[in-house]
GROMACS .gro file of C-alpha atoms in nm:
model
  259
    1UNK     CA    1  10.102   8.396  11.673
    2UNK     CA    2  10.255   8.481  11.348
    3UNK     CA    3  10.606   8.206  11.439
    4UNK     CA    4  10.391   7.919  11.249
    5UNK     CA    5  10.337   8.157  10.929
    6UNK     CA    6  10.569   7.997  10.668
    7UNK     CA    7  10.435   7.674  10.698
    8UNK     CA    8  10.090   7.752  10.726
    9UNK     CA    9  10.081   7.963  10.446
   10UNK     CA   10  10.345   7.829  10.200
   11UNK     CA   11  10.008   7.685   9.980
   12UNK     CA   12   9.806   8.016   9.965
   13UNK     CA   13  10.087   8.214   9.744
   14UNK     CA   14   9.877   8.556   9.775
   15UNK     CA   15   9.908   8.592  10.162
   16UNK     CA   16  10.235   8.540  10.242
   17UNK     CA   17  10.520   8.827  10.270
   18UNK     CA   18  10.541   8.917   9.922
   19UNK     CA   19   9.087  10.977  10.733
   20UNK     CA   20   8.969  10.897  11.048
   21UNK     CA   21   9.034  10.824  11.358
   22UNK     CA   22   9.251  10.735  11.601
   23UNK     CA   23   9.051  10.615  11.908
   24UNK     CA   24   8.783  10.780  12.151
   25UNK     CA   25   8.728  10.404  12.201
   26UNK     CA   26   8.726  10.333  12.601
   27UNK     CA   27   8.391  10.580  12.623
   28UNK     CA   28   8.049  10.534  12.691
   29UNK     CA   29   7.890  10.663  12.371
   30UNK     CA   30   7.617  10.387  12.243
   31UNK     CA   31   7.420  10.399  11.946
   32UNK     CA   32   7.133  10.223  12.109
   33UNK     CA   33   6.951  10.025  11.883
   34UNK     CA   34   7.177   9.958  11.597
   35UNK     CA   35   7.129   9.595  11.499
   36UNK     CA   36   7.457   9.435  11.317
   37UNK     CA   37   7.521   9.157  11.111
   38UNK     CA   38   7.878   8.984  11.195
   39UNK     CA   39   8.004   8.762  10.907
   40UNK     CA   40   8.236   8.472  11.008
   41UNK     CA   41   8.459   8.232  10.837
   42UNK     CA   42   8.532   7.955  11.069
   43UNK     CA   43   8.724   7.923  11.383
   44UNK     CA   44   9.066   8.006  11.412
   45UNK     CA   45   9.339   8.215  11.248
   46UNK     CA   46   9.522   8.018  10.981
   47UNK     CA   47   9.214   7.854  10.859
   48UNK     CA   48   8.874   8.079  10.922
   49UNK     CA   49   8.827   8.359  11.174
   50UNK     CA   50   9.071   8.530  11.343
   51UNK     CA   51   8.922   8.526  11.724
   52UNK     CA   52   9.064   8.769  11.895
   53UNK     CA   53   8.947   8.974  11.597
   54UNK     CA   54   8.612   8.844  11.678
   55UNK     CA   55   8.606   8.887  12.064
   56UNK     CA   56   8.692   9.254  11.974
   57UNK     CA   57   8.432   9.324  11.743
   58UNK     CA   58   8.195   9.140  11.933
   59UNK     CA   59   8.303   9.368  12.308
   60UNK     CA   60   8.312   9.753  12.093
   61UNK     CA   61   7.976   9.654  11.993
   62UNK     CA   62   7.807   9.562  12.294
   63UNK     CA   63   7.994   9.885  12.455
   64UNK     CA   64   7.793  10.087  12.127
   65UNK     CA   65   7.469   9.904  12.237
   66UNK     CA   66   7.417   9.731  11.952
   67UNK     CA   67   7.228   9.424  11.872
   68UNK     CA   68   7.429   9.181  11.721
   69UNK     CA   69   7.366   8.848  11.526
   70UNK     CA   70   7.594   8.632  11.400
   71UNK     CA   71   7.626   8.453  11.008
   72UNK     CA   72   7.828   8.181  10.830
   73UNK     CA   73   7.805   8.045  10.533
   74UNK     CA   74   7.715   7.647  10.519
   75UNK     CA   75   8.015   7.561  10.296
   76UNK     CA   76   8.312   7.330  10.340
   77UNK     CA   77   8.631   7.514  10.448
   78UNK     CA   78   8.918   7.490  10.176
   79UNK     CA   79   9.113   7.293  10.408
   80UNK     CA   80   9.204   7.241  10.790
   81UNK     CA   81   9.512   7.347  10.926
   82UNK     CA   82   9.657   7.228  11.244
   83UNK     CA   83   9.695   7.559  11.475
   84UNK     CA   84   9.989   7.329  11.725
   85UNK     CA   85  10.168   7.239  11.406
   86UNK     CA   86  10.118   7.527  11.116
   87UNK     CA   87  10.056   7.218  10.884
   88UNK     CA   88   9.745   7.116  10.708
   89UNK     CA   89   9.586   6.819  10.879
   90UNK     CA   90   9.576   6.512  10.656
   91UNK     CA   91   9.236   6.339  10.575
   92UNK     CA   92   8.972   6.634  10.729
   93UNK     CA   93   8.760   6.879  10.638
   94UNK     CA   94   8.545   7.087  10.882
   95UNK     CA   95   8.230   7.307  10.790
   96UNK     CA   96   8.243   7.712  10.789
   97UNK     CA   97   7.912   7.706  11.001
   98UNK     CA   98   7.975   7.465  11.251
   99UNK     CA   99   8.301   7.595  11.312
  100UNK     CA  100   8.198   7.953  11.355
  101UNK     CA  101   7.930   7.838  11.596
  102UNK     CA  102   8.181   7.811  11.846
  103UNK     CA  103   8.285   8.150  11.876
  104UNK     CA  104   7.886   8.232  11.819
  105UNK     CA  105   7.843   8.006  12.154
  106UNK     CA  106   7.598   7.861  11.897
  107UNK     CA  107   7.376   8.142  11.839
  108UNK     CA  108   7.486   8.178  11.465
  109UNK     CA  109   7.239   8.201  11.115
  110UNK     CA  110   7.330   8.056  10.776
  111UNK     CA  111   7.476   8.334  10.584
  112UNK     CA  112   7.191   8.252  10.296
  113UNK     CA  113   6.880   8.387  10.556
  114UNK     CA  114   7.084   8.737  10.564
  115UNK     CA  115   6.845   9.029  10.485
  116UNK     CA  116   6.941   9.348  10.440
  117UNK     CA  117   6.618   9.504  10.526
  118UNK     CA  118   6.691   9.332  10.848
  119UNK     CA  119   7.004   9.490  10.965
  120UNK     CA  120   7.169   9.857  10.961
  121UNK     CA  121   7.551   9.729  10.898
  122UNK     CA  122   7.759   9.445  10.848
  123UNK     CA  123   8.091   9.374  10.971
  124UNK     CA  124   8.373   9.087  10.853
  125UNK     CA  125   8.618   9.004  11.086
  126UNK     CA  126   8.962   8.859  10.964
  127UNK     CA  127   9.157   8.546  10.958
  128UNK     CA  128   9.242   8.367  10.679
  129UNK     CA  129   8.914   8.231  10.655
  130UNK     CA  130   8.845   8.552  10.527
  131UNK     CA  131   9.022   8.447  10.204
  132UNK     CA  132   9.010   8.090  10.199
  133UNK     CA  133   8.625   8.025  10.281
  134UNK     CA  134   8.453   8.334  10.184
  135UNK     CA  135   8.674   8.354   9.888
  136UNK     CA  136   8.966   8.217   9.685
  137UNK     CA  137   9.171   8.524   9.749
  138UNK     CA  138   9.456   8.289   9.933
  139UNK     CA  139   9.576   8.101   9.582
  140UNK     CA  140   9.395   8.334   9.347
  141UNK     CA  141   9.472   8.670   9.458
  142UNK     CA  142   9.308   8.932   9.217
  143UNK     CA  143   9.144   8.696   9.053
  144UNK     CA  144   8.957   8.563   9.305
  145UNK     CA  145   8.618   8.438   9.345
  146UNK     CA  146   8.361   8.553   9.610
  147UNK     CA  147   8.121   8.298   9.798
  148UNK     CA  148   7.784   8.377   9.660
  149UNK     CA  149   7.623   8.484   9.936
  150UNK     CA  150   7.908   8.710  10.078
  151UNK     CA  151   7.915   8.865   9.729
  152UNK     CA  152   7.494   8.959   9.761
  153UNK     CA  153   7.522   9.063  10.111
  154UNK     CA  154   7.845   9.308  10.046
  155UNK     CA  155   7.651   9.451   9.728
  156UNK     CA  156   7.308   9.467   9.914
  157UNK     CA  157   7.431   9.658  10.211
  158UNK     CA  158   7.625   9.924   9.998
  159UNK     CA  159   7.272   9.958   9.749
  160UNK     CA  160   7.125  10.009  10.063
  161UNK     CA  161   7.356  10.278  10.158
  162UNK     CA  162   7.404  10.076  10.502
  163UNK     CA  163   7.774  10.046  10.671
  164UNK     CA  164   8.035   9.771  10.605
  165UNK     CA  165   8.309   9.732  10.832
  166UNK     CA  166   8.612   9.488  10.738
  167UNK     CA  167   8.908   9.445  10.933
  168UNK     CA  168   9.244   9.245  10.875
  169UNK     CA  169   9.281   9.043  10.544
  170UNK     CA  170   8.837   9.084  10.479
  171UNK     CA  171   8.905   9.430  10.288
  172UNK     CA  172   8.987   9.235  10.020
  173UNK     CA  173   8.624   9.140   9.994
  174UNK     CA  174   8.522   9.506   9.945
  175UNK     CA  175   8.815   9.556   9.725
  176UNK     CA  176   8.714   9.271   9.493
  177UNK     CA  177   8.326   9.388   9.489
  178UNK     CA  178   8.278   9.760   9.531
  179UNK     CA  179   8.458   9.961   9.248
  180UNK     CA  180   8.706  10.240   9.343
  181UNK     CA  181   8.677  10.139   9.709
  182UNK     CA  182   8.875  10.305   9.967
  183UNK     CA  183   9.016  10.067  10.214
  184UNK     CA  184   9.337  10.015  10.391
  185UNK     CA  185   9.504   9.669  10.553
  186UNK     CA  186   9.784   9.870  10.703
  187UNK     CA  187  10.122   9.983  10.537
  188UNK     CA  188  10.219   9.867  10.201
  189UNK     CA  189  10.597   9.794  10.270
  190UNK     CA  190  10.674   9.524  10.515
  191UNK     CA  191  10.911   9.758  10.766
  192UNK     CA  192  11.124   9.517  10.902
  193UNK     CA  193  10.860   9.248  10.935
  194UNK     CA  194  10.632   9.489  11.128
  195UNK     CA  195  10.358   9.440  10.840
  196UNK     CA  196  10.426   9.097  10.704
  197UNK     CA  197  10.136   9.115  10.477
  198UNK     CA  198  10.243   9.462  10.322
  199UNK     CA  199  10.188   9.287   9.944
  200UNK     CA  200   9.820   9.263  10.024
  201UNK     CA  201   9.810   9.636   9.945
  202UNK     CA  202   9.920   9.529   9.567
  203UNK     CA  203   9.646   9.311   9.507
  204UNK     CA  204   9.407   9.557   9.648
  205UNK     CA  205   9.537   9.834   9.392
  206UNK     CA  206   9.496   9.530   9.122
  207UNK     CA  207   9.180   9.519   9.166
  208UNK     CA  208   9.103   9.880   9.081
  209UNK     CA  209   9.021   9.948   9.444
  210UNK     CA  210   9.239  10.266   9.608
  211UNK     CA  211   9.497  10.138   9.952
  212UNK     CA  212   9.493  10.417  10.214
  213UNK     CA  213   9.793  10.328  10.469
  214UNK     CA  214   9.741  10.365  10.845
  215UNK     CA  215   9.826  10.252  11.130
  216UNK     CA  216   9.734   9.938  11.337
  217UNK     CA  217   9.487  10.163  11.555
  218UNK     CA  218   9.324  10.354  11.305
  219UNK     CA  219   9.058  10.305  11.088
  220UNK     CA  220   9.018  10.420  10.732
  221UNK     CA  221   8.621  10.547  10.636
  222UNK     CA  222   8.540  10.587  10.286
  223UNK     CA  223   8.286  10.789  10.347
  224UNK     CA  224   8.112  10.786  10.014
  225UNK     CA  225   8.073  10.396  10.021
  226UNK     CA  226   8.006  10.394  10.352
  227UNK     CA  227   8.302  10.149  10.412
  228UNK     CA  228   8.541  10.140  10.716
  229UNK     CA  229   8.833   9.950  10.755
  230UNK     CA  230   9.045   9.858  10.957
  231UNK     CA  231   9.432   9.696  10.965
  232UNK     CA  232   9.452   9.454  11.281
  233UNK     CA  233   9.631   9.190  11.290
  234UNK     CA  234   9.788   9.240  10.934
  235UNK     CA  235  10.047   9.440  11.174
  236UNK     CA  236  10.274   9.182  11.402
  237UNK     CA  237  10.227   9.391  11.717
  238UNK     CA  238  10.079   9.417  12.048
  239UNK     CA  239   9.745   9.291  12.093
  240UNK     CA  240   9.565   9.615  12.294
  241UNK     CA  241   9.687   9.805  11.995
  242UNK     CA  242   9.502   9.545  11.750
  243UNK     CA  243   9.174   9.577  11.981
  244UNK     CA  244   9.200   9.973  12.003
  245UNK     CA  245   9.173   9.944  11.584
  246UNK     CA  246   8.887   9.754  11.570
  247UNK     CA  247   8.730   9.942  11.825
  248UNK     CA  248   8.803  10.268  11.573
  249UNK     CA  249   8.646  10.075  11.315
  250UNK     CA  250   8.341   9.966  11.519
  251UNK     CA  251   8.284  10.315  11.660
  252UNK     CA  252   8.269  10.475  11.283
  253UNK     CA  253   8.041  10.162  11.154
  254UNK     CA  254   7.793  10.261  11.443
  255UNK     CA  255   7.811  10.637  11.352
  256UNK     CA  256   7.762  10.594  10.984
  257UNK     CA  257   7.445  10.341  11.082
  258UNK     CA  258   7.272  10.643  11.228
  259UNK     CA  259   7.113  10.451  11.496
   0.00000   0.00000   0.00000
């Protein structure tokens, strides 16, 4: 996945190399009832959601028994890259919501009709999307800008005292909103190319947020913001190990909901 990274990402300067839990994930424990919010960013790694991120999300919650709906916002992407090539594609643009109504299998909401009162946690999924469409994190780093409607939704859910889960490059999100945050993308050296992202952790610290390093199938739960994150595929590794993460991260979002 990560062979096309250099040209893919040699425009977005800020994403290229520069105490919980370690899995009871494969159970049947279900927090029947909890109804979550999953925030997407387009379709596809290099230029909105990560999928397999996604699809793994999307199976750890229907193991919890939650009820899940799915958001976007209705915004242009920042460009289109072509997956084959690692290139941008010349002369189109795509939009966030149509896009992520394909992984949605169409059942997806405009991210501006997201209520709080509605839901009892919230969970972003990766992908460079992530920091391209629901931010400008990919050329601005920590000086990014936040989408509107990601930035009420993010604050709204921690007023509320509900859940956020993040996984991948999205803890950036938190990092950028939520003062002193606790969240973790992985290790903050690259190890031989094992965490090609490493310098993520930098930014994070820039932003006054605190970096907690873990492993790809852990999660990290701040348990005074009720955030829990999660490093997927910010480690170049095996993808059971990826989905055994997000399933920590899941498992902890459905605990803290209380449902």
């Amino acid at each position: 996945m990560f062979a096309l990274r250099s040209l893919a990402f040699k425009s977005v300067p800020f994403l290229g190399k520069s105490q919980l839990v370690n899995s009871g994930l494969h159970t049947s424990a279900s927090w029947s009832g909890a109804k979550v919010a999953v925030v997407l960013s387009g379709c596809g790694v290099y230029d909105g959601t990560e999928i397999h991120e996604a699809s793994a999300i999307l199976v750890h919650l229907s193991r919890g028994g939650a009820e899940v709906q799915m958001y976007a916002p209705d915004v242009s992407q920042m460009h289109v890259i072509d997956h084959g090539k690692g290139v941008p594609a010349e002369n189109e643009s795509r939009n966030v919501l149509s896009e992520s109504a394909r992984i949605a299998r169409g059942n997806i909401t405009d991210l501006v009709k997201l209520s709080v009162s509605n839901h009892d946690a919230i969970i972003f999924p990766g992908g460079f999307g992530a920091a391209k469409n629901l931010s400008t994190f990919a050329v601005d780093g920590p000086d990014c800008k936040i989408n509107a409607d990601v930035e009420r939704v993010l604050k709204d859910f921690h007023k509320a005292g509900k859940p956020i889960g993040l996984c991948c490059i999205s803890p950036v999100l938190a990092a950028k909103l939520l003062p002193g945050v606790e969240v973790t993308v992985g290790h903050e050296e690259e190890k031989g190319g094992k965490w090609p992202y490493a310098g993520t952790a930098g930014a994070i610290k820039a932003l006054g947020a605190k970096h907690i390093v873990k492993e790809v199938t852990e999660a990290h739960v701040d348990q005074k913001n009720k955030v829990v994150t999660s490093p997927a595929f910010m480690c170049e590794t095996q993808l059971h190990l990826i989905f055994d993460g997000i399933g920590a991260m899941v498992t902890n979002v459905l605990k803290l909901s209380g449902k």
